[in-house]
Coordinates of C-alpha atoms in Angstrom, one line a residue:
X1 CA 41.5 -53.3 -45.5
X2 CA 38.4 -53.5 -43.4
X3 CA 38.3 -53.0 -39.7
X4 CA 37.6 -57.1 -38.6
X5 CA 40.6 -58.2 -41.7
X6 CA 43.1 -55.6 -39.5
X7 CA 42.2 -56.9 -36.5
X8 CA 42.3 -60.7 -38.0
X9 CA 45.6 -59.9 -39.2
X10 CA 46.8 -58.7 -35.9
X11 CA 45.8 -61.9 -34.0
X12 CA 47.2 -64.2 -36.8
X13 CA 50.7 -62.2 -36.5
X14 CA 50.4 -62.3 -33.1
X15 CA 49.9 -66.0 -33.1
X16 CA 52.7 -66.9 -35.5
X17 CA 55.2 -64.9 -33.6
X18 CA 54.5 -66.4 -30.2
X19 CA 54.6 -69.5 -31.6
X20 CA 58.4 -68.8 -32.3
X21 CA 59.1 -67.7 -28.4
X22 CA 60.5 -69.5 -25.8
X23 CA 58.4 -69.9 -22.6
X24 CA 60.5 -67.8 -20.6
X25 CA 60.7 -64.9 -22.8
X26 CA 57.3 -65.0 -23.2
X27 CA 56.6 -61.7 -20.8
X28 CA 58.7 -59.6 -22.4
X29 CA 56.8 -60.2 -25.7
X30 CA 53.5 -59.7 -24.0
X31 CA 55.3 -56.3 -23.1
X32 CA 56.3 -55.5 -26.6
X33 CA 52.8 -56.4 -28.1
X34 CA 50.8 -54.2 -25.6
X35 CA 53.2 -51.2 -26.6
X36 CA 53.0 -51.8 -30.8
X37 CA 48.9 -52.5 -30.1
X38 CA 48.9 -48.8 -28.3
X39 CA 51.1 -47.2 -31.4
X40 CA 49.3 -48.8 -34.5
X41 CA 45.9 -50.3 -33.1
X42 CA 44.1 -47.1 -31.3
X43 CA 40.9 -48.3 -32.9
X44 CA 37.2 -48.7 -31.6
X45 CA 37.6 -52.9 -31.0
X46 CA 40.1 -53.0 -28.5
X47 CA 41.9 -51.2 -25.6
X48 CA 45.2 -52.4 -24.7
X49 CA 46.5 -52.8 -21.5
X50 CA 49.4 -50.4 -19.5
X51 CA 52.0 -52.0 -17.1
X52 CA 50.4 -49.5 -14.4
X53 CA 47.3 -50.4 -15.0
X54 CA 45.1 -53.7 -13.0
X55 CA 46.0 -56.6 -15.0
X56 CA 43.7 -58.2 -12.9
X57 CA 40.6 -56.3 -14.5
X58 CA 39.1 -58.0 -16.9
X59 CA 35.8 -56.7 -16.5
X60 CA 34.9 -56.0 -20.1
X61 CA 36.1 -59.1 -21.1
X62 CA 34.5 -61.0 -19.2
X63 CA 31.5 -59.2 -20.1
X64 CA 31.9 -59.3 -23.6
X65 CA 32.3 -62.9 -23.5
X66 CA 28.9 -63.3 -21.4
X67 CA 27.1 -61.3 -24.3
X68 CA 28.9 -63.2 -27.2
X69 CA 27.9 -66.7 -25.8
X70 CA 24.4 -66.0 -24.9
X71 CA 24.1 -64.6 -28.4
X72 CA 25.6 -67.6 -29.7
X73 CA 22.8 -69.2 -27.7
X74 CA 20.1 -67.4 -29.2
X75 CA 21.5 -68.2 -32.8
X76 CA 21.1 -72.2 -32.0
X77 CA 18.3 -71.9 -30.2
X78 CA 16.4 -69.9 -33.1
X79 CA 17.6 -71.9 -35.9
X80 CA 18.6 -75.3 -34.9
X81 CA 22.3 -74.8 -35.7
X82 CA 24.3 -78.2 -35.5
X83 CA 26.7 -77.8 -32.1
X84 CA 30.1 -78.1 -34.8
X85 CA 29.0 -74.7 -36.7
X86 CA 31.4 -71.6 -36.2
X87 CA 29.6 -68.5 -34.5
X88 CA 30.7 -66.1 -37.6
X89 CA 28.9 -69.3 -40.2
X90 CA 25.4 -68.8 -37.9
X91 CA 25.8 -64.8 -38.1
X92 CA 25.8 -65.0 -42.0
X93 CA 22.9 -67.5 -41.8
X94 CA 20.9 -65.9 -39.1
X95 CA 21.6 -62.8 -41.0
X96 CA 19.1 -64.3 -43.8
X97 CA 16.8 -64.4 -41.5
X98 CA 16.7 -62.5 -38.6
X99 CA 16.5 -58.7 -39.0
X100 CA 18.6 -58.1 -35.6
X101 CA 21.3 -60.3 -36.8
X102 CA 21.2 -58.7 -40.4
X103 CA 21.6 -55.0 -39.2
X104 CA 24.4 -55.5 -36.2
X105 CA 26.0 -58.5 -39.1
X106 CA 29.6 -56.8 -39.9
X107 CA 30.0 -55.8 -36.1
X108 CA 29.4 -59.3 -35.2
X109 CA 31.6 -60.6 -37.6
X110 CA 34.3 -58.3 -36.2
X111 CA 33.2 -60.0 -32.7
X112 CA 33.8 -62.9 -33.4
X113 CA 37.5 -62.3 -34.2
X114 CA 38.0 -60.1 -31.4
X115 CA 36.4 -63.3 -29.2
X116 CA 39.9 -65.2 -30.4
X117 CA 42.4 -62.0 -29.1
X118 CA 40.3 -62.2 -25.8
X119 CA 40.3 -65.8 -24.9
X120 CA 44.1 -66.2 -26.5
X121 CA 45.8 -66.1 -23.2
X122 CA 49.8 -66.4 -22.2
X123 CA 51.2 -69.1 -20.4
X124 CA 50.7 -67.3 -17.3
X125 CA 47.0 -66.7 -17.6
X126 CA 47.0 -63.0 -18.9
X127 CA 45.1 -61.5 -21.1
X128 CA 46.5 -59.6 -23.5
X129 CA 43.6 -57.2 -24.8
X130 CA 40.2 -56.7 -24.0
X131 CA 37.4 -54.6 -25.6
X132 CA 37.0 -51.2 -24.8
X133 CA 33.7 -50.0 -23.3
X134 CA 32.0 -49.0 -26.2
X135 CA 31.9 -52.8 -28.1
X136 CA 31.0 -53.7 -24.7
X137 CA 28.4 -52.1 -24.5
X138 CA 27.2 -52.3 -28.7
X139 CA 27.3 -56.5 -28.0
X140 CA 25.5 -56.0 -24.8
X141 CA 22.7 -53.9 -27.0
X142 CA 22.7 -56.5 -29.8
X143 CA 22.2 -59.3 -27.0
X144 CA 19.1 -57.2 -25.4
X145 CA 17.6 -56.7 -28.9
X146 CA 18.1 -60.5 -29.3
X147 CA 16.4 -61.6 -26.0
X148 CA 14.2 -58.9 -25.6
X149 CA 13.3 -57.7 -29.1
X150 CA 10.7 -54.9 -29.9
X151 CA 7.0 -56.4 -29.5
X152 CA 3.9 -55.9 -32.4
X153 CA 2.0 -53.7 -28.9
X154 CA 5.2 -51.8 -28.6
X155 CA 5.7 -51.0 -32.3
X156 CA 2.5 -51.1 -33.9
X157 CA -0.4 -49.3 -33.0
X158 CA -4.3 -50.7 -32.7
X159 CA -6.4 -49.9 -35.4
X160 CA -10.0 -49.7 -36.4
X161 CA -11.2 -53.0 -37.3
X162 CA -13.9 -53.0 -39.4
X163 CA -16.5 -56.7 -38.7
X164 CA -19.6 -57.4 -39.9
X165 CA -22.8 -59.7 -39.0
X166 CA -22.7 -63.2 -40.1
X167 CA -26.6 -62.4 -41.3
X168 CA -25.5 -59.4 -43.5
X169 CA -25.5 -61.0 -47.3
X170 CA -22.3 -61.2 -49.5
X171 CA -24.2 -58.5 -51.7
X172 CA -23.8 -56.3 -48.5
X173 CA -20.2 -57.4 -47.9
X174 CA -19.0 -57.0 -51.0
X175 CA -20.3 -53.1 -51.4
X176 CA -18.4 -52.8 -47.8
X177 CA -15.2 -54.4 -49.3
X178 CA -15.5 -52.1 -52.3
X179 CA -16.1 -48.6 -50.0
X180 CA -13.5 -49.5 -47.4
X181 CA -10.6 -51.4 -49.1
X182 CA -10.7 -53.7 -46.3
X183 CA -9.7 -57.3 -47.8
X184 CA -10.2 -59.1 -44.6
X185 CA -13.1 -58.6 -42.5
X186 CA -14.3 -60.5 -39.2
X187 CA -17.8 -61.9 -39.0
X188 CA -19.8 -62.2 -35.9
X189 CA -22.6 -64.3 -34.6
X190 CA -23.6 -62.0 -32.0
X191 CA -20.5 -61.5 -29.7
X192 CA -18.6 -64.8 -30.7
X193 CA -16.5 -64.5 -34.1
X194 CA -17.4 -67.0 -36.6
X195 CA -14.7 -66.5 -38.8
X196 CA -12.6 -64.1 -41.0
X197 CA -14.0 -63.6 -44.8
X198 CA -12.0 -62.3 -47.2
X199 CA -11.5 -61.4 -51.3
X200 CA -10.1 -64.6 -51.9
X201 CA -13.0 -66.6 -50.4
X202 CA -15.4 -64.3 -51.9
X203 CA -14.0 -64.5 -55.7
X204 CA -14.0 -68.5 -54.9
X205 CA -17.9 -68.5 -53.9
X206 CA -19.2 -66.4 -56.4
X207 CA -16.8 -67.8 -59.3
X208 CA -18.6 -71.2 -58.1
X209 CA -22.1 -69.9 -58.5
X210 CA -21.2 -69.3 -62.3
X211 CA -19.8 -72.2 -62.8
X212 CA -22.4 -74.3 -62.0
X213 CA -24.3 -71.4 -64.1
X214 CA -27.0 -70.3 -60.8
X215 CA -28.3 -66.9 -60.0
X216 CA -25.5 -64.7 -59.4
X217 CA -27.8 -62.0 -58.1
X218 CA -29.9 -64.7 -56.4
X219 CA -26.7 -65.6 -54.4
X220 CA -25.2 -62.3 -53.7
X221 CA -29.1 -60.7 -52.6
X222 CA -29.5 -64.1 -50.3
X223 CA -27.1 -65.6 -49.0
X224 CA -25.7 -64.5 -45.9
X225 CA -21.6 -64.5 -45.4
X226 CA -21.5 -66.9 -42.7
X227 CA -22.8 -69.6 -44.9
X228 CA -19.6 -69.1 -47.4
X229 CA -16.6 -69.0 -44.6
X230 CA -14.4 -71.8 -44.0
X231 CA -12.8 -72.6 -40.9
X232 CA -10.0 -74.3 -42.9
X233 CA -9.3 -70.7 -43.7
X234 CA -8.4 -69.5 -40.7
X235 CA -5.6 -71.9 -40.8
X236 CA -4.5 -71.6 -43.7
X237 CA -4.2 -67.8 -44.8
X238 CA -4.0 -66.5 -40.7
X239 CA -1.3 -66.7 -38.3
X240 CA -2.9 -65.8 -34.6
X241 CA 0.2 -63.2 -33.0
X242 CA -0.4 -61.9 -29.2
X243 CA 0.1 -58.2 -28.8
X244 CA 3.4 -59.4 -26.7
X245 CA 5.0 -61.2 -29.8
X246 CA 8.1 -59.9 -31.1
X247 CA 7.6 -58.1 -34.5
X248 CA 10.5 -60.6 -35.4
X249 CA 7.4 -63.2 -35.5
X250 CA 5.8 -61.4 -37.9
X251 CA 8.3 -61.8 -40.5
X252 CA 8.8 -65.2 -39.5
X253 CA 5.2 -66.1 -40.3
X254 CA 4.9 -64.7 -43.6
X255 CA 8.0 -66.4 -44.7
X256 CA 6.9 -69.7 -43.2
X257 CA 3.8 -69.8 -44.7
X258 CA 3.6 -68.3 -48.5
X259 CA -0.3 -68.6 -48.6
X260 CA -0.8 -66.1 -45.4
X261 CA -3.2 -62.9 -45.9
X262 CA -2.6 -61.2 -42.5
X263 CA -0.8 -61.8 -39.4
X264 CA -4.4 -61.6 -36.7
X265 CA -3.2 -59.8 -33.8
X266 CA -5.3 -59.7 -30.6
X267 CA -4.4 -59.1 -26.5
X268 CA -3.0 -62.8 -26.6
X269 CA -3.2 -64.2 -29.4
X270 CA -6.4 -66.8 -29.1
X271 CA -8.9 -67.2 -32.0
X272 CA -12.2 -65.4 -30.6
X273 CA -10.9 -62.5 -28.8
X274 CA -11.4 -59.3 -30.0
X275 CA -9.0 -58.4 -33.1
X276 CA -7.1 -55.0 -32.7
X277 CA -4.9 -55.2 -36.0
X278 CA -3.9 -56.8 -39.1
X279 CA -0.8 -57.1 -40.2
X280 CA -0.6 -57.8 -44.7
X281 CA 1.9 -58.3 -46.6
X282 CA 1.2 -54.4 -47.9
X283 CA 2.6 -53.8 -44.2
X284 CA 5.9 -55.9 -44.2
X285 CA 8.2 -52.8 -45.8
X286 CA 7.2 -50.6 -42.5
X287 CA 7.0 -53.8 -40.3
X288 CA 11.5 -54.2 -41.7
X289 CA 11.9 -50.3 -41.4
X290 CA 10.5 -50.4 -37.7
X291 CA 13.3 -53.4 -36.6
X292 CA 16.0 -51.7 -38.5
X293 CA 15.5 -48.2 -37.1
X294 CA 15.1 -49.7 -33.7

């Protein structure tokens, strides 16, 4: 039996057999749980608690319950979840798409059933487990990762971006394209970028050309590359990231837009400034290893 079914178990016994007590003998069945929890449930979810002990401290419960509601948060405010959906029903959703959710997805799981042992409280207001400092601390993690997860700056470094001159011709771009295996290039008009050429625009112009059955060599030898781009490109096959973005945005772009060529990542994000990466589709398998290893 899996770790979260034991537990589930536990609070569903538990449940039915208080159900069964009278009010006023409820105390010493607190008693007699915390001592069968300490035999059979010395686990990694939950530390019971002793008669000696401050029943007053709830400290990790309490901040358990603050991490597990702001994540809870997070989850609606990410996906638009609908105010009447469980917390365990927007993990395994999230989990499709959200690479935090997807690696910490059993643990939360577990959470949310330990939530209900937590919260489930005697008539007299106490509490009969709480989380021992270790899940503490994992939920804790998992809500910093969640609020504060690892930027495209942090995680991926600049590289050497290769532009060219909006006068150079496509001949001359193309021969670049070919020696550098660079499929997306900048183009400049002096110090202001005109736009972003790339093989698919390329293959487009020149497979017009034949078409309409004119000099191929004619057009490659004279016409300069700023004459083919296409500013409806730019919004089509780019998504503009800021160096701050969460890598999480990444994934999110490429799966929101099937058409994308390359996430264009700059200092913050604005069409014109100076482009220090791009992020492809080739990229994506490093871009899931990086949040899962984080």
């Amino acid at each position: 039996m899996r770790r979260g079914d034991r537990l589930q178990a536990r609070i569903s016994s538990y449940r039915a057999q208080k159900a069964r007590i009278a009010p006023r003998d409820q105390g010493q069945f607190l008693k007699k749980q915390r001592e069968r929890f300490e035999k059979t449930a010395k686990c990694d979810i939950l530390k019971e608690k002793n008669e000696g002990e401050g029943m007053n401290d709830t400290t990790n419960a309490r901040r358990f319950i603050n991490s597990y509601n702001k994540i809870d948060s997070k989850m609606r405010a990410l996906y638009n979840f609908k105010p009447s959906q469980s917390f365990s029903d927007m993990v395994r959703r999230s989990a499709q798409e959200n690479s935090v959710i997807r690696k910490f997805e059993d643990e939360l799981m577990d959470y949310a059933r330990l939530r209900n042992a937590i919260v489930h409280q005697s008539m007299d207001g106490e509490i009969i487990a709480v989380p021992c400092d270790s899940v503490v601390e994992k939920i804790e993690y998992i809500e910093k990762l969640l609020y504060a997860p690892p930027t495209i700056g942090e995680t991926m470094p600049d590289k050497r971006i290769v532009s060219v001159d909006e006068q150079m011709s496509v001949k001359q771009v193309l021969l670049l394209v070919a020696r550098t295996n660079y499929s997306n290039l900048p183009v400049y008009g002096g110090k202001v970028m005109a736009g972003i050429v790339n093989n698919r625009r390329l293959v487009h112009e020149i497979g017009k050309v034949i078409d309409n059955g004119r000099d191929v060599d004619a057009f490659l030898s004279e016409t300069p590359v700023g004459d083919i781009l296409k500013e409806s490109d730019l919004l089509t096959y780019y998504k503009y990231l800021s160096k701050a973005d969460s890598l999480q945005k990444v994934l999110d772009a490429f799966e929101e837009n099937k058409k994308l060529l390359a996430v264009v990542v700059s200092e913050h994000g604005i069409k014109g400034e100076r482009i220090v990466n791009f992020i492809t589709a080739a990229d994506l398998t490093n871009v899931h290893k990086i949040l899962e290893e984080y």
